[in-house]
PDB file of C-alpha atoms in Angstrom:
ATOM      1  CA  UNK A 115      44.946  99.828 127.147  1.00 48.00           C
ATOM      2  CA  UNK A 116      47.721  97.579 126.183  1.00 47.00           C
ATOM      3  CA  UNK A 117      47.377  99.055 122.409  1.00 45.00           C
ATOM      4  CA  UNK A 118      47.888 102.374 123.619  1.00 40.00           C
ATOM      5  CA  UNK A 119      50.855 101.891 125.816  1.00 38.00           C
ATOM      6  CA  UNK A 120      52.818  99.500 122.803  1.00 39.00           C
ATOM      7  CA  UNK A 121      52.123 102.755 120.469  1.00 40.00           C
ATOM      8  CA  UNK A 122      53.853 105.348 123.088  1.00 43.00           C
ATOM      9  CA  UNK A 123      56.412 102.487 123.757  1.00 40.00           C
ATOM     10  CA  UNK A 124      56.789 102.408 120.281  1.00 40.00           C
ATOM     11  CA  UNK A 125      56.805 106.006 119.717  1.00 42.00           C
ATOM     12  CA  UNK A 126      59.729 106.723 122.490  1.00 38.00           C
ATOM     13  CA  UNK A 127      61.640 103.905 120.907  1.00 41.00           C
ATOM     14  CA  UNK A 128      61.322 105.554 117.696  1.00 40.00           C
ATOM     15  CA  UNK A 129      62.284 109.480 119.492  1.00 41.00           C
ATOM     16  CA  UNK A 130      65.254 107.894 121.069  1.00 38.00           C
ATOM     17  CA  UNK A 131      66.851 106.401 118.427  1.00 38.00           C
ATOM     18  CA  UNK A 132      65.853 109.278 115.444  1.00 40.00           C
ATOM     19  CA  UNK A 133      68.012 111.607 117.553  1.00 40.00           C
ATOM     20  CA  UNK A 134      71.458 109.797 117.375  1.00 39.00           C
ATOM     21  CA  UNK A 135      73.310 112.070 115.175  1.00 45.00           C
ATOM     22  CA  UNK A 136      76.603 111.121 112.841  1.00 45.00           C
ATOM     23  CA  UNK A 137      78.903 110.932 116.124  1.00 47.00           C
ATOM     24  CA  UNK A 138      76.957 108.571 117.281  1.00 47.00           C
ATOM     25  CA  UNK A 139      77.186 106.226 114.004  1.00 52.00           C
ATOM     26  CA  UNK A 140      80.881 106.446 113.516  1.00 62.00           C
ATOM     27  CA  UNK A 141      81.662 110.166 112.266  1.00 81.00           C
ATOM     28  CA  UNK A 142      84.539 111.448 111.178  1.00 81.00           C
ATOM     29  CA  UNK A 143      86.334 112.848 113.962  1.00 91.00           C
ATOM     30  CA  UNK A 144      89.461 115.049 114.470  1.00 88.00           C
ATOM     31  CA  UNK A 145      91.819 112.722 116.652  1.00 88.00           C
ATOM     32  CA  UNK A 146      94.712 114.994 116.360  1.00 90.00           C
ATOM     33  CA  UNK A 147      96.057 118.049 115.293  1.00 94.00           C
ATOM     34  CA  UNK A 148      99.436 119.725 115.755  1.00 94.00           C
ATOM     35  CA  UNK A 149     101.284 122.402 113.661  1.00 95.00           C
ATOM     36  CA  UNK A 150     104.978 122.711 113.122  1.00 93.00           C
ATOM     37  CA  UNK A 151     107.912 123.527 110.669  1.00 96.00           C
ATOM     38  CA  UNK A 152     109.697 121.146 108.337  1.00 96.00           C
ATOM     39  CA  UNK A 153     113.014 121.737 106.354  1.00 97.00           C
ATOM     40  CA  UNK A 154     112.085 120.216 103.094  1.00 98.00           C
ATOM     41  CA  UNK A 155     114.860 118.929 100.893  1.00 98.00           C
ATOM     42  CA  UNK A 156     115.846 120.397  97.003  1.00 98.00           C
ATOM     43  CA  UNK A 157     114.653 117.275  95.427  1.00 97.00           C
ATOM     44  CA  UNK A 158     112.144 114.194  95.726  1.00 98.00           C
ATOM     45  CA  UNK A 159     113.143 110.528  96.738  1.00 97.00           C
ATOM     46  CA  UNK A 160     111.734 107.638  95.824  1.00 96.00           C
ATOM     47  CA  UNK A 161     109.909 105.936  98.711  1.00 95.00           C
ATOM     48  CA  UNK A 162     107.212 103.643  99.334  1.00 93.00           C
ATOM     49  CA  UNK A 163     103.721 104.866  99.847  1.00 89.00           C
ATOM     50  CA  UNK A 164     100.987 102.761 100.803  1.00 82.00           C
ATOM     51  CA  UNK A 165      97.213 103.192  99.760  1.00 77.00           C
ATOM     52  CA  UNK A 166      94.146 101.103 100.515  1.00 72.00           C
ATOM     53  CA  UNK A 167      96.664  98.869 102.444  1.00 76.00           C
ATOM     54  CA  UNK A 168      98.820  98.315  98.395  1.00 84.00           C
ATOM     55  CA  UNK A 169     102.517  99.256  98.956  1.00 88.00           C
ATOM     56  CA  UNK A 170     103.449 101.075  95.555  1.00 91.00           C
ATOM     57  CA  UNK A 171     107.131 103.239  94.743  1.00 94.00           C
ATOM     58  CA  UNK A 172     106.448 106.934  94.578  1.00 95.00           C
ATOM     59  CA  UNK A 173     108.646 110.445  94.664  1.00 97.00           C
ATOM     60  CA  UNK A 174     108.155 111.690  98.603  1.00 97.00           C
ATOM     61  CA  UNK A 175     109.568 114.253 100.328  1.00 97.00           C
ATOM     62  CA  UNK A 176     112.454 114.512 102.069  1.00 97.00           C
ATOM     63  CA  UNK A 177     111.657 116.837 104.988  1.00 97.00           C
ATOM     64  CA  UNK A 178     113.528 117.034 108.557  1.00 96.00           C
ATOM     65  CA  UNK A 179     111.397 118.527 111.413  1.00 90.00           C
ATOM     66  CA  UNK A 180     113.018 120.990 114.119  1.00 83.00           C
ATOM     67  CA  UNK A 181     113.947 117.871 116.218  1.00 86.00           C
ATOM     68  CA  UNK A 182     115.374 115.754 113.666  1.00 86.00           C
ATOM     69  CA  UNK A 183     118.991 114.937 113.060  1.00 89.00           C
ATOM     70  CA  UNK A 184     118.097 112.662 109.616  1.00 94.00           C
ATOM     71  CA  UNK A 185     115.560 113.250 106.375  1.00 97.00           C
ATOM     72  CA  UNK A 186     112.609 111.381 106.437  1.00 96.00           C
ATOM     73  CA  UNK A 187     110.114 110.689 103.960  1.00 96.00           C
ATOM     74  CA  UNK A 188     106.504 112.228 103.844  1.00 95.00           C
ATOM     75  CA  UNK A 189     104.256 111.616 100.697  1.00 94.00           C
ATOM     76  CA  UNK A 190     101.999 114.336 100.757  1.00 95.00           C
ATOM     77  CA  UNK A 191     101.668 117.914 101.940  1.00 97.00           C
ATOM     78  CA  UNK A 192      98.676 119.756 100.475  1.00 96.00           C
ATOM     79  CA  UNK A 193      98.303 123.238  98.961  1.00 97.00           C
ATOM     80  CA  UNK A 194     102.610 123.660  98.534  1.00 97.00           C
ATOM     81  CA  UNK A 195     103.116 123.896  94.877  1.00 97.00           C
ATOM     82  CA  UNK A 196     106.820 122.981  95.517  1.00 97.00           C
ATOM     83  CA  UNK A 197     109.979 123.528  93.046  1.00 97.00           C
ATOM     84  CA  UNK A 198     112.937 121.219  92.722  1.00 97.00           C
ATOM     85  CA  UNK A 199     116.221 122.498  93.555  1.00 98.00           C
ATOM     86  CA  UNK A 200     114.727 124.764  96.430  1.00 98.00           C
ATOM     87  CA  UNK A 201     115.088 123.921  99.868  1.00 98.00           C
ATOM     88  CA  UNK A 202     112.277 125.668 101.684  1.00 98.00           C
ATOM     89  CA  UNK A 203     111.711 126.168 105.354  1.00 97.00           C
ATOM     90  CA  UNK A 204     107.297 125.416 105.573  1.00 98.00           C
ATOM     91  CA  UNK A 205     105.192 125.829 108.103  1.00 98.00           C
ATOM     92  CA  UNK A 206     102.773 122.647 108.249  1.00 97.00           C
ATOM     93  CA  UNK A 207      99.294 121.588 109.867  1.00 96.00           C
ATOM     94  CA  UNK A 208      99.128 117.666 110.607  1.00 95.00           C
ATOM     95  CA  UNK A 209      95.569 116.374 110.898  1.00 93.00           C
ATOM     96  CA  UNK A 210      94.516 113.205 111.803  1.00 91.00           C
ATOM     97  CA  UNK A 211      91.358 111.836 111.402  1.00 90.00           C
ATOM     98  CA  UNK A 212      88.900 108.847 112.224  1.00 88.00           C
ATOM     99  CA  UNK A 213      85.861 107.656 110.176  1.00 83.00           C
ATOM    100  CA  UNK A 214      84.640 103.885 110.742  1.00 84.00           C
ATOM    101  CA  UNK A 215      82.317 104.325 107.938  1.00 81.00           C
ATOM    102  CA  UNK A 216      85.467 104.687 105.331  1.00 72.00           C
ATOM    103  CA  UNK A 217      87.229 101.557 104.009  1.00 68.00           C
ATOM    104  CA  UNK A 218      90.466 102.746 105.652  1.00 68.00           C
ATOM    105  CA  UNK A 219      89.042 104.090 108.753  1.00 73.00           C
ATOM    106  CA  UNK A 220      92.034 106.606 109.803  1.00 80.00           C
ATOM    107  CA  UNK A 221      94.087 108.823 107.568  1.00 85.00           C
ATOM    108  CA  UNK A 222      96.085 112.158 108.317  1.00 90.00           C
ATOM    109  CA  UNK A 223      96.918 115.268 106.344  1.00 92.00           C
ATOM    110  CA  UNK A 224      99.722 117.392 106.096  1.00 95.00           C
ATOM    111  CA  UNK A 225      98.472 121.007 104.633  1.00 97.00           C
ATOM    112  CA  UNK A 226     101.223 123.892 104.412  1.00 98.00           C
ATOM    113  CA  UNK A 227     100.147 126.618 106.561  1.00 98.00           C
ATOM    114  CA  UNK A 228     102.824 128.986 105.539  1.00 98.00           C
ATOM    115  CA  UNK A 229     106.862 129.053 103.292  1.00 98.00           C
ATOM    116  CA  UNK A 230     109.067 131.075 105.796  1.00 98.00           C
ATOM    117  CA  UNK A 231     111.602 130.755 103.293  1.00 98.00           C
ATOM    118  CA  UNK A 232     113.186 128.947 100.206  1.00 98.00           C
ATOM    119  CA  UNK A 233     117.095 128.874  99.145  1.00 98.00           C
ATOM    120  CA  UNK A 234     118.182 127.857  96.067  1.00 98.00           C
ATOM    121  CA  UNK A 235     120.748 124.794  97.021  1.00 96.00           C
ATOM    122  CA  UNK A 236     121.507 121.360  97.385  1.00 97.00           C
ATOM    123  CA  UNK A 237     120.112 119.790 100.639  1.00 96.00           C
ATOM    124  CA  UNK A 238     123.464 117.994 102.108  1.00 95.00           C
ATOM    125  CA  UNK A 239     123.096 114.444 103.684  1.00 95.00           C
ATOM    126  CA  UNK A 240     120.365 113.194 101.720  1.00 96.00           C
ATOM    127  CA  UNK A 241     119.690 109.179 101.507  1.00 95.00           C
ATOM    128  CA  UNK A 242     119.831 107.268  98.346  1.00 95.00           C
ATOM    129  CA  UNK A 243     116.184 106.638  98.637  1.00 95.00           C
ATOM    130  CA  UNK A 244     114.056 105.637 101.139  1.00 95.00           C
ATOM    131  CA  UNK A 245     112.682 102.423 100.144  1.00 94.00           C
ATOM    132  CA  UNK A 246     112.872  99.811 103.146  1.00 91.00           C
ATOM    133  CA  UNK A 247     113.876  96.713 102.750  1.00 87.00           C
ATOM    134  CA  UNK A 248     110.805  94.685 103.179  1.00 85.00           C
ATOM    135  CA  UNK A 249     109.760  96.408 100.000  1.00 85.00           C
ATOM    136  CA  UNK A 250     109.734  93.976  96.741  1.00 69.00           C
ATOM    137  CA  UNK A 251     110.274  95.069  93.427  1.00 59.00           C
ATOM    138  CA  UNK A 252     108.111  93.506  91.229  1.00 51.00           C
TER     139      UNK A 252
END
């Protein structure tokens, strides 16, 4: 009797823990998502962008969002195939996301949604760059 109950214990252990899905192990998993527009400037700054925790100088974008007085930089925004010496008015998803399993376990992406326009000009009040000053040049 003792043989048969270890082989049912066995058997539920087994049941129970075959049925924990990818959540369960550390998914990825949508942990926030807002849309909204951004002004993006005429041309590219240089800025710092960090990957895999490495600082590294890069051209970002200088984009100001409806609330925002100053530019600011953004490295990325997927799917806008963008042309200097425009200023463009963009519509813009922001995505963040969560995945223990990945070496850098939280990321977010910025995908255009929509242009709602772009002017030929030269964005006014831009910054020299926008490399901080905790950034070394090696």
């Amino acid at each position: 009797m003792n043989k048969f109950l270890t082989i049912i214990l066995a058997f539920v252990i087994f049941a129970i823990t075959s049925c924990s899905n990818d959540d369960d192990l550390g998914g990825r998993k949508v942990t926030d998502y807002k849309e909204y527009t951004l002004t993006v400037a005429s041309k590219k700054l240089q800025g710092v962008v960090v990957s895999c925790g490495n600082p590294y100088r890069a051209d970002v974008y200088a984009v100001k969002d409806e609330a925002q007085q100053e530019w600011q930089p953004l490295a990325d925004i997927s799917k806008f195939d963008y042309e200097p010496g425009y200023e463009y008015q963009i519509r813009i998803s922001k995505t963040s996301y969560l995945d223990y399993r990945m070496g850098d376990p939280s990321w977010t992406v910025y995908e255009l949604l929509e242009i709602l326009s772009k002017e030929h000009k030269d964005s006014d009040n831009l910054p020299a760059d926008f490399i901080p000053d905790w950034f070394e040049n090696d």
